Every structure is written in C-alpha cells, then in structure tokens.
Coordinates of N, CA and C in Angstrom, one line a residue:
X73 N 0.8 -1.2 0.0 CA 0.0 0.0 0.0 C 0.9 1.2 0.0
X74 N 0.7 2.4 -0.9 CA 1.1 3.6 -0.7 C 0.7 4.4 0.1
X75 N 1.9 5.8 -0.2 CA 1.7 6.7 1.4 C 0.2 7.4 0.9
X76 N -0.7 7.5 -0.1 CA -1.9 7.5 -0.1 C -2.1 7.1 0.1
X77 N -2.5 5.7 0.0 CA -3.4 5.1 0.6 C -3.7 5.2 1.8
X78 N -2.3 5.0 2.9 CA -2.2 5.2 4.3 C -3.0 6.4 4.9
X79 N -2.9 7.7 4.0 CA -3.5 8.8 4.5 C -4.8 8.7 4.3
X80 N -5.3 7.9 3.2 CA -7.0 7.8 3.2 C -7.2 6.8 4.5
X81 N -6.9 5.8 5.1 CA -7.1 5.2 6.0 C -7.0 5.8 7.1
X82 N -6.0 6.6 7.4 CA -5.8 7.4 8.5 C -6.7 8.8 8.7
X83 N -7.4 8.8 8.0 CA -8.4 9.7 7.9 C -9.4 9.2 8.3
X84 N -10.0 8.2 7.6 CA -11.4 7.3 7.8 C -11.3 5.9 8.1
X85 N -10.5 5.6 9.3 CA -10.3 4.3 9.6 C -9.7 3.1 8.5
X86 N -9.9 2.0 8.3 CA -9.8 0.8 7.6 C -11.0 0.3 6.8
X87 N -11.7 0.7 5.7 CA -12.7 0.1 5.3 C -13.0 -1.1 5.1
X88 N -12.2 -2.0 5.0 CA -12.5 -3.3 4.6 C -12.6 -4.0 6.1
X89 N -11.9 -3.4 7.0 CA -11.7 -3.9 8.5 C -12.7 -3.6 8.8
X90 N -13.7 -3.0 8.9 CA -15.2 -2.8 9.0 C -16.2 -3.8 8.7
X91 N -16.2 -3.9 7.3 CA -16.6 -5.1 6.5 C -16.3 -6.3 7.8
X92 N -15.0 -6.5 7.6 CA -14.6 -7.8 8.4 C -15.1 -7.8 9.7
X93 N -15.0 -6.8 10.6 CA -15.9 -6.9 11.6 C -16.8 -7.4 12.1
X94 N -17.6 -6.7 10.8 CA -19.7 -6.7 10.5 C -19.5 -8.4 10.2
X95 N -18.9 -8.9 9.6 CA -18.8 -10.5 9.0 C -18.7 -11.5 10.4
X96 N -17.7 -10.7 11.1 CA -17.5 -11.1 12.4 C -18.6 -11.3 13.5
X97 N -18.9 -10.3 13.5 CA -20.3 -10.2 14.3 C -21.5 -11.1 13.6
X98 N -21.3 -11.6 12.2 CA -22.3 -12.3 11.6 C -23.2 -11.5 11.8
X99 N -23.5 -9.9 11.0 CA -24.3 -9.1 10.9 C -24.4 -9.1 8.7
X100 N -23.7 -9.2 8.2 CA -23.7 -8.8 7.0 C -24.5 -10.4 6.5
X101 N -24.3 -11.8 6.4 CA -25.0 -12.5 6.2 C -26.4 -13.0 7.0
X102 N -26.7 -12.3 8.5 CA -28.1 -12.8 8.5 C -29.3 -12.0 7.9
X103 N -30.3 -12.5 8.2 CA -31.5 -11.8 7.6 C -32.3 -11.1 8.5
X104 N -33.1 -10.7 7.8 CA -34.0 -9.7 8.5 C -35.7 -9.9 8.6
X105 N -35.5 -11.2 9.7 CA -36.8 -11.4 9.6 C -37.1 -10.9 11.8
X106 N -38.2 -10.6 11.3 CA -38.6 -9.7 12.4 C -39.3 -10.9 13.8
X107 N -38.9 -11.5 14.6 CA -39.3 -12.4 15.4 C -39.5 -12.2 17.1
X108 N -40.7 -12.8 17.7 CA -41.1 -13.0 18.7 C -39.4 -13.3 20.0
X109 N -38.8 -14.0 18.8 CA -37.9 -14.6 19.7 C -36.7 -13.6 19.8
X110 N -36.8 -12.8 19.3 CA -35.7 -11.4 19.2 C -35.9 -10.4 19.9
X111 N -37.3 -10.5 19.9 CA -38.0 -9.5 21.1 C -37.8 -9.8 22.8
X112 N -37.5 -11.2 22.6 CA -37.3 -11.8 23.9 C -35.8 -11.8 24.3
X113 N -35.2 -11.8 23.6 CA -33.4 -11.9 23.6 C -33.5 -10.3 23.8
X114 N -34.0 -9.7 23.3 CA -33.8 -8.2 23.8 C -33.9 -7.6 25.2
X115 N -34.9 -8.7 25.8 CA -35.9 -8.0 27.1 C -35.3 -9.0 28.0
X116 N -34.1 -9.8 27.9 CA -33.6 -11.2 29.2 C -32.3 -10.7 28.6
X117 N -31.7 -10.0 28.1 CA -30.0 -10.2 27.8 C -29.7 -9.5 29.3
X118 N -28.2 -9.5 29.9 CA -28.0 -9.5 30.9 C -27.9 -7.9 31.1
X119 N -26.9 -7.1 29.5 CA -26.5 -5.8 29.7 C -28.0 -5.5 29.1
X120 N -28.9 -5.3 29.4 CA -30.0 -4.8 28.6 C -30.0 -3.5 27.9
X121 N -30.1 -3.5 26.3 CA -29.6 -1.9 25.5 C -30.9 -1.1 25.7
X122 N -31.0 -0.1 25.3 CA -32.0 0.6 25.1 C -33.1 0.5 24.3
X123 N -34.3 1.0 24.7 CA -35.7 -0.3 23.8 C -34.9 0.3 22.4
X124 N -35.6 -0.3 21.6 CA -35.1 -0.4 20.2 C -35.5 0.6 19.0
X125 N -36.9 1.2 20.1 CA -37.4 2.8 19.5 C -36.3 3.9 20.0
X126 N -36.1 3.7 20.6 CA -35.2 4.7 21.1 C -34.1 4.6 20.1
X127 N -33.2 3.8 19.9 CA -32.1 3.1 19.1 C -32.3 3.8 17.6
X128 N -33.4 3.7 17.8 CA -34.1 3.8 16.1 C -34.1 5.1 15.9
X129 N -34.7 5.4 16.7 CA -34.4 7.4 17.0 C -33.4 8.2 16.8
X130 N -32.3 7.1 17.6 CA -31.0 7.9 17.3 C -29.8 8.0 16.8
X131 N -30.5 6.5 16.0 CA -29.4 6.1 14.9 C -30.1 6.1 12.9
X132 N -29.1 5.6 12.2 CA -30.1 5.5 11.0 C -30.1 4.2 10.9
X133 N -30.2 3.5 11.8 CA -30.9 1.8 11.2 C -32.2 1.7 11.4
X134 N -32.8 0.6 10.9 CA -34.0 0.6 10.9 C -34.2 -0.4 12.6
X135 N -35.5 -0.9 12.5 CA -35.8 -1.8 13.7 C -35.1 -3.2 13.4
X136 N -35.5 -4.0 11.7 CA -34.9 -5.3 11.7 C -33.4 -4.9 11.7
X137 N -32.5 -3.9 11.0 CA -31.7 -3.6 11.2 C -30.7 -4.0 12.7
X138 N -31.3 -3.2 13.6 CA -30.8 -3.2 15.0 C -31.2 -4.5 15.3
X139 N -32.0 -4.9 15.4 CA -32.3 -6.6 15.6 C -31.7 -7.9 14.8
X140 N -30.7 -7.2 13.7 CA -29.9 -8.3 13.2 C -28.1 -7.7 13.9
X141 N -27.9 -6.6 14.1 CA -27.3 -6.0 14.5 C -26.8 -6.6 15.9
X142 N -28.1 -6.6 17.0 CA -28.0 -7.2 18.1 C -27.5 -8.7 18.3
X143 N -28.1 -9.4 17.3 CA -28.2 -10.6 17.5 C -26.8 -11.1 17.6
X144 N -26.2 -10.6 16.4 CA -24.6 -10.3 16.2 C -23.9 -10.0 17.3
X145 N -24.2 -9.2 17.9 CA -23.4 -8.7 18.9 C -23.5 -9.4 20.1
X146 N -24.3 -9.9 20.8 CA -25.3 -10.7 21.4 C -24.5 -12.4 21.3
X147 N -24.3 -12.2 20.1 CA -23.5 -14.3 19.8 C -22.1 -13.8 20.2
X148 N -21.5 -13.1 19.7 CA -20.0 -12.7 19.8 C -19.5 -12.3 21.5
X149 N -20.7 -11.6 21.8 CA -20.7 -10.8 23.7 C -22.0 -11.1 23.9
X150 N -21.7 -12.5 24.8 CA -22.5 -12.5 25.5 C -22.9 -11.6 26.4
X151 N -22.4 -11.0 27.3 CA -22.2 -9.9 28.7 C -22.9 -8.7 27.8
X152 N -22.8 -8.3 26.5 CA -23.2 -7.2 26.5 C -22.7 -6.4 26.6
X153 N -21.2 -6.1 26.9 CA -20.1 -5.4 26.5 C -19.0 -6.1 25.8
X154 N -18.3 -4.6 25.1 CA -16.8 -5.5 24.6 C -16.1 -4.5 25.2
X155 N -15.0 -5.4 25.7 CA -13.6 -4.7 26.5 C -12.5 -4.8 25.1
X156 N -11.6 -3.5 25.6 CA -10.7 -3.2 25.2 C -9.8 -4.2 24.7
X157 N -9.7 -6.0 25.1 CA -8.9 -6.7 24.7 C -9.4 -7.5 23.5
X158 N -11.0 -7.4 23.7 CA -11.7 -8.4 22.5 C -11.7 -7.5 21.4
X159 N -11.6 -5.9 21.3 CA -11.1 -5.6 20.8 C -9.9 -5.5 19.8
X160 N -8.9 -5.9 20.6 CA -7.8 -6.1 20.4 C -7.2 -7.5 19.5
X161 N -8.0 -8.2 20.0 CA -7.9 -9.6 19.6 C -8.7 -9.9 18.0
X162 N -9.6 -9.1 18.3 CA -10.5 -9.1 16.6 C -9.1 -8.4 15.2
X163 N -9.0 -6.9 15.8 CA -8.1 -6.9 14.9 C -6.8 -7.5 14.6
X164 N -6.4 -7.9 15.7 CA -4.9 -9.2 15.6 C -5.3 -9.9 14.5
X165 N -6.5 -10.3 14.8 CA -7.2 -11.7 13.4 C -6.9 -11.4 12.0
X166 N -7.3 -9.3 11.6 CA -7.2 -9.3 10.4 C -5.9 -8.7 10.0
X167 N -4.9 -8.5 11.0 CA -3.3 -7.8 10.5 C -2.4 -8.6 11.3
X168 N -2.4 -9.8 10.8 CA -1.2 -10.6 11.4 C -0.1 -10.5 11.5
X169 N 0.1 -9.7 10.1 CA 1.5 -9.5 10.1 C 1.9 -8.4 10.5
X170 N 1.5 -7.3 11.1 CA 1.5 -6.5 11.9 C 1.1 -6.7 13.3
X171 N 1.2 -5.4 14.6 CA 1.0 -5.1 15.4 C 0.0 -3.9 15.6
X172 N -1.5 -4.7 16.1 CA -2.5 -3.7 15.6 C -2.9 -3.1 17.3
X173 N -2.3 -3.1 18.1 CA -2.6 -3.5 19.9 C -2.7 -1.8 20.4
X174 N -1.7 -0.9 19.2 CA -2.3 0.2 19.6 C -3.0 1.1 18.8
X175 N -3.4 0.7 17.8 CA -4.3 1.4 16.9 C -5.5 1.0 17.0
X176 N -6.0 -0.3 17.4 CA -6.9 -0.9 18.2 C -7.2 -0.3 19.6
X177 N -6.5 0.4 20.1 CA -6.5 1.0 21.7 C -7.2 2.4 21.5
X178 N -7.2 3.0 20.1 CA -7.0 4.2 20.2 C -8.8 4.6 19.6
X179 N -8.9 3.2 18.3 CA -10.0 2.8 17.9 C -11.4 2.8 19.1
X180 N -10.7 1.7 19.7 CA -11.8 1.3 21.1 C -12.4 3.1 21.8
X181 N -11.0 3.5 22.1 CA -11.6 5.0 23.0 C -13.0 6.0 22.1
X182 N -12.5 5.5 21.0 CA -13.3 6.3 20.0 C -15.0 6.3 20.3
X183 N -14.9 4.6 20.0 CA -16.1 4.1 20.3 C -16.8 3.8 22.1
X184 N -15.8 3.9 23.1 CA -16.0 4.0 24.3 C -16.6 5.6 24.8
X185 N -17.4 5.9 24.3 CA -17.8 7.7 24.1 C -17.8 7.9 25.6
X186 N -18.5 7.2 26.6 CA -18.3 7.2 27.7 C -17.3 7.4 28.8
X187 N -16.4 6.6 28.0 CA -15.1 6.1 29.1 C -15.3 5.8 30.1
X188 N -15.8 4.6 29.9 CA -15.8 3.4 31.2 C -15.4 2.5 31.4
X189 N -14.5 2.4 29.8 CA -13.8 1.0 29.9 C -14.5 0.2 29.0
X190 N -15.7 0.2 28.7 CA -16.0 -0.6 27.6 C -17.2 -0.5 26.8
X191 N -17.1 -1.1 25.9 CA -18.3 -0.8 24.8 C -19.6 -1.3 24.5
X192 N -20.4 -0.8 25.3 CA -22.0 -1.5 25.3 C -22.4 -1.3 23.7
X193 N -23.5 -2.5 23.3 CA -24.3 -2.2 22.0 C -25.0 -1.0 21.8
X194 N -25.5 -0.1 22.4 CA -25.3 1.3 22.3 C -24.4 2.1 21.6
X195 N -23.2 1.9 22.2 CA -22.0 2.6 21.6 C -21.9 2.0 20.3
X196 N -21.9 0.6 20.1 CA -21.4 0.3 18.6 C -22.3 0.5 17.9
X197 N -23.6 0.9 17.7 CA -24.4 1.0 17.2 C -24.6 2.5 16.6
X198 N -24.2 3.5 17.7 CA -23.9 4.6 17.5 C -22.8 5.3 16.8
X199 N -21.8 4.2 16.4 CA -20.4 4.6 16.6 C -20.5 4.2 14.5
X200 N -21.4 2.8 14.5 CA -21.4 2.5 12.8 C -22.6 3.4 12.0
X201 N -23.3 4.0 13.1 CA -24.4 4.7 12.4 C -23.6 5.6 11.8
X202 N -23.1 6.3 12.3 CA -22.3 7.5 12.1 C -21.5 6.9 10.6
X203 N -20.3 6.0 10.6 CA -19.5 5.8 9.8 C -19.9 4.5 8.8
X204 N -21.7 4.4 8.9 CA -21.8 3.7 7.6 C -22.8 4.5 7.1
X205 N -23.9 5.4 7.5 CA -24.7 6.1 7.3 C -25.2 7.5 7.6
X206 N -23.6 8.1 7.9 CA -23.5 9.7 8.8 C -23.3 10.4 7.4
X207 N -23.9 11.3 7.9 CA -23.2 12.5 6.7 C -22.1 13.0 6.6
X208 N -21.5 13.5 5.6 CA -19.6 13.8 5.2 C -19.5 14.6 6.8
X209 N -20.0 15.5 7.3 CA -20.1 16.2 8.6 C -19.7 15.6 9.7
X210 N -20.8 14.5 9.7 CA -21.0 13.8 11.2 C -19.5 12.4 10.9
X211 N -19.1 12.2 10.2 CA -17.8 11.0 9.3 C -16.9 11.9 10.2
X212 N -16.7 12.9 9.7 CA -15.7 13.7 9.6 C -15.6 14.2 11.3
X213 N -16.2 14.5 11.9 CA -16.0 14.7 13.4 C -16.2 13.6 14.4
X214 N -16.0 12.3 13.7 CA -16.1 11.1 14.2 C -14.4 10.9 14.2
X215 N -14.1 10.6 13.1 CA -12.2 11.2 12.6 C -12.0 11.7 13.3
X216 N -12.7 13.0 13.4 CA -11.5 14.0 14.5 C -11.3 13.9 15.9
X217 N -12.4 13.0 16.6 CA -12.6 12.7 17.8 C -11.1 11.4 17.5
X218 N -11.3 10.6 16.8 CA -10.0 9.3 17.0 C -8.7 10.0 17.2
X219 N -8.7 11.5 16.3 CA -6.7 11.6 16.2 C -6.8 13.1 17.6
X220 N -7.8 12.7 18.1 CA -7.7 14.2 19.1 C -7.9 13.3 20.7
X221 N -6.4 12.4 20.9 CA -6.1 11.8 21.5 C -7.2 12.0 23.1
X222 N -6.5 12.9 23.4 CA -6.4 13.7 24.9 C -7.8 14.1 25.0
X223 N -8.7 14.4 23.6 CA -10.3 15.1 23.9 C -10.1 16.6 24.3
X224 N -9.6 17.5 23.9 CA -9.3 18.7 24.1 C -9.7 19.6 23.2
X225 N -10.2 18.9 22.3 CA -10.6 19.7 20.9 C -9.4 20.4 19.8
X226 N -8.2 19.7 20.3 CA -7.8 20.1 18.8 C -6.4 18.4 18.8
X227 N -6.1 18.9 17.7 CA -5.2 17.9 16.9 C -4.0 18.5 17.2
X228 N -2.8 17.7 17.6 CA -1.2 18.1 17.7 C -0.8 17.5 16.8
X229 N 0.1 17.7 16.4 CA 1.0 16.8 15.8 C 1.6 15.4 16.1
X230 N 1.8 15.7 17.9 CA 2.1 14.7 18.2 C 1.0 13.6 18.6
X231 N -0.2 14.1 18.4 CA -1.1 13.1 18.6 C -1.7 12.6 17.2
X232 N -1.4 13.6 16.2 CA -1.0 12.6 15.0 C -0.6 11.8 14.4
X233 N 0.9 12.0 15.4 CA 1.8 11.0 14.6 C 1.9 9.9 15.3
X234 N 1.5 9.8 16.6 CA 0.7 8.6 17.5 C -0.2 8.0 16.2
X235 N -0.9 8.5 16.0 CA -2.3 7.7 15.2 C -1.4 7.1 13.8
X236 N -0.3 7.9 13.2 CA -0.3 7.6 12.0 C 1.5 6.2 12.3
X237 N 1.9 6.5 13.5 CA 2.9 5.3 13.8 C 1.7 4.1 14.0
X238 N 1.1 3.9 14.9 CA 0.1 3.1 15.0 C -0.6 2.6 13.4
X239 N -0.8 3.0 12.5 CA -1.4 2.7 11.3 C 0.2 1.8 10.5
X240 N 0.7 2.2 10.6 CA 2.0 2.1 9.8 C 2.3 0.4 10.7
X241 N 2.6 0.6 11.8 CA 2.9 -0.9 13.0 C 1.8 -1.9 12.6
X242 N 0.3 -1.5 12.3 CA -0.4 -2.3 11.9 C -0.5 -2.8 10.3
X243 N -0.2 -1.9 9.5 CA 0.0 -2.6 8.1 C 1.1 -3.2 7.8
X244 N 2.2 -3.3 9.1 CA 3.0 -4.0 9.2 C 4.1 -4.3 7.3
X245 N 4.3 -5.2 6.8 CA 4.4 -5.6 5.9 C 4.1 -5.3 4.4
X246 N 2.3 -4.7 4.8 CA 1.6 -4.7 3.8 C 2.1 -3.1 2.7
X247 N 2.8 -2.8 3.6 CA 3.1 -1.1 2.6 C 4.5 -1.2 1.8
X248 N 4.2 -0.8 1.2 CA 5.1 -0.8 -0.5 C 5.6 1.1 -1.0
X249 N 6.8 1.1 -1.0 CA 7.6 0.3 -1.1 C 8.3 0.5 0.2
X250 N 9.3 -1.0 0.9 CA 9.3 -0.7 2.2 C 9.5 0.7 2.6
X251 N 8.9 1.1 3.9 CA 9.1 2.4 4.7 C 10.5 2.2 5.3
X252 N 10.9 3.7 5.5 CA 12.5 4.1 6.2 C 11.3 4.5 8.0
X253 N 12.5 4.8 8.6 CA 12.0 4.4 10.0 C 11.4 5.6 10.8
X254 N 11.7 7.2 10.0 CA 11.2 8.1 9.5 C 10.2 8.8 9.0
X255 N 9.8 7.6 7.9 CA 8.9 7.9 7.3 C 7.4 8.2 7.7
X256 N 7.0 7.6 8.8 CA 5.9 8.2 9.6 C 5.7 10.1 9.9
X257 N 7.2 10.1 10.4 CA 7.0 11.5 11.0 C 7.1 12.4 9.8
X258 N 7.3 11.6 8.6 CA 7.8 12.9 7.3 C 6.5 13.0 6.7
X259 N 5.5 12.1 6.5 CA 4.3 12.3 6.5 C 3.6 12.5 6.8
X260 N 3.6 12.9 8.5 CA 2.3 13.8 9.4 C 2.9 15.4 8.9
X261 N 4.2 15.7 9.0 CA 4.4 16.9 8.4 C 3.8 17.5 7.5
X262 N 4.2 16.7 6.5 CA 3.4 17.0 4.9 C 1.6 17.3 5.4
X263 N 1.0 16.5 6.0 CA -0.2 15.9 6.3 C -1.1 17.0 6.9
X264 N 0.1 17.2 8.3 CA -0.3 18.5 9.3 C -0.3 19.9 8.8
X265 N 0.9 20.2 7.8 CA 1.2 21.7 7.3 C -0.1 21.9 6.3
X266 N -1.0 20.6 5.3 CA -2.0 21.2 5.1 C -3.5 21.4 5.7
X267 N -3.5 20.8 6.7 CA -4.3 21.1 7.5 C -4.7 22.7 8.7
X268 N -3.6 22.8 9.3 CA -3.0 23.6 10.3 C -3.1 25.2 9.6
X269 N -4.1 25.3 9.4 CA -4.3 26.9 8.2 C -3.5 28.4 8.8
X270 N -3.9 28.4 9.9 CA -3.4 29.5 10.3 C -2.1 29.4 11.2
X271 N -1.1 27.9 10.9 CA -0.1 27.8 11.3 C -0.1 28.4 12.9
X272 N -0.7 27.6 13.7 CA -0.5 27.7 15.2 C -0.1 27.0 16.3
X273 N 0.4 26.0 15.4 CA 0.8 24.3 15.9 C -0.5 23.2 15.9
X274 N -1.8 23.7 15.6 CA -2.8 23.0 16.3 C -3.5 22.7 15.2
X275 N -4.8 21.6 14.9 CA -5.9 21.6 13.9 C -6.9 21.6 14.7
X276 N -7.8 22.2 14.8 CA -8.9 22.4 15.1 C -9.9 21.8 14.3
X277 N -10.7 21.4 14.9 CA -11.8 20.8 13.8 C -12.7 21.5 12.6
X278 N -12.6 22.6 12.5 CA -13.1 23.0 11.3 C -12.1 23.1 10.5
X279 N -10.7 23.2 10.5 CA -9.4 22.9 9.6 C -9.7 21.6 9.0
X280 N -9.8 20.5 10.2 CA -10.0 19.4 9.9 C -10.8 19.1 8.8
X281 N -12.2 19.3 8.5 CA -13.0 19.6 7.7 C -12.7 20.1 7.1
X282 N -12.5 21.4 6.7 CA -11.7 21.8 5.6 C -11.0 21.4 5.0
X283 N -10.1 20.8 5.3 CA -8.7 20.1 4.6 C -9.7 19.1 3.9
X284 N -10.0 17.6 4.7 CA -10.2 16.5 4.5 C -11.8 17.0 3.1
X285 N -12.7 18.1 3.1 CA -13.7 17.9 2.1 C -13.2 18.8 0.4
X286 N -12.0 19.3 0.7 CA -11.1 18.9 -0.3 C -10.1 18.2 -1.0
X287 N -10.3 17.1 -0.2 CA -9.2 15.6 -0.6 C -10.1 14.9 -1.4
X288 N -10.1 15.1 -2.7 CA -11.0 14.3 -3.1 C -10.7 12.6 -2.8
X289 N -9.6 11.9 -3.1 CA -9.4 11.2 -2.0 C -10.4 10.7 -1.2
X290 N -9.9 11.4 -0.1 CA -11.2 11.3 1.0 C -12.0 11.0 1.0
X291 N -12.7 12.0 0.2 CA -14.0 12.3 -0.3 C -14.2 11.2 -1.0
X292 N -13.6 10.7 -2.0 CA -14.1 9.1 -2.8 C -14.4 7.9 -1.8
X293 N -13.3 8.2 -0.4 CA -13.1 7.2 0.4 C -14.3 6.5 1.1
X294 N -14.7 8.1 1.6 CA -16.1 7.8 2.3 C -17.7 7.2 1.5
X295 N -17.4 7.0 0.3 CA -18.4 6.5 -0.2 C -18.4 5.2 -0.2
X296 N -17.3 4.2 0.2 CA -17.1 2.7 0.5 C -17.6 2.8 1.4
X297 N -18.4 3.6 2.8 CA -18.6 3.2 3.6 C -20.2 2.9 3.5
X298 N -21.1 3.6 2.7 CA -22.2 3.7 2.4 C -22.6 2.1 2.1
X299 N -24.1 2.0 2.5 CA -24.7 1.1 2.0 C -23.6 -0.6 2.3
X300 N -23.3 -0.4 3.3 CA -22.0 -2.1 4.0 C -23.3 -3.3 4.4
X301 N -24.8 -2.4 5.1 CA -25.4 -3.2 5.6 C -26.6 -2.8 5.6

C-alpha cells in the first residue's frame, strides 16, 4: 500500500476492516426477519440496551436492522459489552503480520464515548451509524474525535503522529515500497502543514474539515462506507 493510501485510512479508519468486523459479528450475512424470539433476547439479555425505538431514533438503522445487528453482537458478547482486549484480539485476526494492539486501543476509545472502559451495544451502534450512514459532517468529526487523543478539541501533531505510527505498526508488511523508520514522522508533516491553516501548531476541527472535504481522495473514500449493511 502507498503513502496515499495510508492517508486515506488514517483519515477514515480501515474500510474493509469494518466489512470484516460486521462479518464477524455475523451481521452482513443474516437476515432480516422480524421475530417473537428477538424481542425476547432483547428483554432477558443481561447488559440490557436501550428499547429499540429509542435506538431507532438515534441512529439510522431501521428496527430489523438493529435486531440483526443485536443478534450479532449478542452471539460474539455475550455480557453485553466489549472490552478493550476483544477488541484487540479481533483486529490481531485481520493484521497478522503487523502489530494492531495500539491502533486498536486508540480505535476502542473512540467508540467508548463514555469512558468506562468498555463498549455497550449502544455505543457500537452509535459509533457504525455514524461511519456507515452519517453525513460527510457527522464521518468527519467522528475522525477528528479518533486523532484528538487527549479530547481537548484540537489535533497536535504529536497526537497525530501517535495515530499515524500506529497505522503504519499495523499494516506491518503490507506497505510498499518498504518504509524508512522516518517515514511516519515525514508524512504527518506534509499531512499536518495542510491542515493547520493558520499555522498555530494545532488543527482544530473545522481545519479538519476543511482540509479532508477537499481531498478528493477522501472524499471518494467515504463512499465505500455507504450502503455495507
């Protein structure tokens, strides 16, 4: 993979790792038949989510949606949460040949909106509405919440180059042609100086946006995420 490609990833997560996920959870091949018995798995699970109107309200899935969604999540976690290690362990599965333990760490916080340590079906649910059926808007300040480490509301450099060494340790092997040991930090530069408009050390989120809804790039990128399920 080239240093494009890595920047479209590092912008809008891993697309196909999503995919694999959703496969994971055995959400992309079941169906969507609407059952007595799903209503009951809903109303006896142990973490019990929020009724399913509610869900519906404040996400863009539909009802069979969230109820194939559940079920998924529900066979994979039992308990009703996922911790930071199952986490961890899912993406181990899809980058072997890499080290995914901290870009996976960094992932998880994203979707832990909370910070409590772990991810109820609420949060995932919340977290794919957004990045399979959010607008360029709501995509894009989902992004900026992952590389805005600390939650402070702006982007450093060095909390970029956190996110973008982490991307690079996880594609391990797979980037072409090999990287020099450098090369991470030489491309948050390039990455950061177009971002950082008013040159203050910092990106702010509306730079963010800015920058990224003229990358066409980008912009192409996020249309793989449409329509996954």
């Amino acid at each position: 993979m080239n240093l494009e490609g890595l920047e479209m990833i590092a912008v809008l997560i891993v697309i196909v790792l999503f995919v694999k996920v959703l496969e994971q959870f055995g959400l992309i091949e079941a169906g969507l038949e609407d059952t007595v018995e799903d209503e009951m798995e809903m109303a006896t699970v142990r973490h019990r989510p929020e009724a399913l109107e509610l869900l519906e309200a404040q996400s863009k899935f539909t009802k069979k949606e969230l109820q194939i969604l559940y079920r998924g999540f529900k066979n994979e976690c039992p308990s009703g949460v996922v911790n930071e290690e199952t986490f961890k362990e899912i993406y181990s599965q899809f980058f072997p040949q890499g080290d995914s333990t901290t870009y996976a760490h960094f992932l998880f916080n994203a979707f832990d909106t909370d910070h409590n340590g772990s991810v109820s079906f609420e949060d995932f649910v919340m977290g794919l509405s957004i990045l399979l059926r959010g607008t360029v808007q709501e995509k894009l300040n989902w992004a900026f919440n992952l590389y805005d480490i600390n939650k402070d509301g702006y982007i450093t450099k060095e909390e970029m180059l956190d996110i973008m060494k982490a991307i690079y340790d996880m594609m391990g092997k797979c980037t072409y042609p090999v990287l020099k040991e450098d090369t991470p930090r030489q491309h948050v530069e390039t990455f950061f100086q177009k971002m950082d408009k008013n040159k203050d050390g910092v990106v702010t989120i509306d730079e963010f946006i800015e920058s990224c809804q003229k990358d066409e790039n980008i912009m192409r990128s996020m249309q793989l995420f449409e329509n996954v399920i």
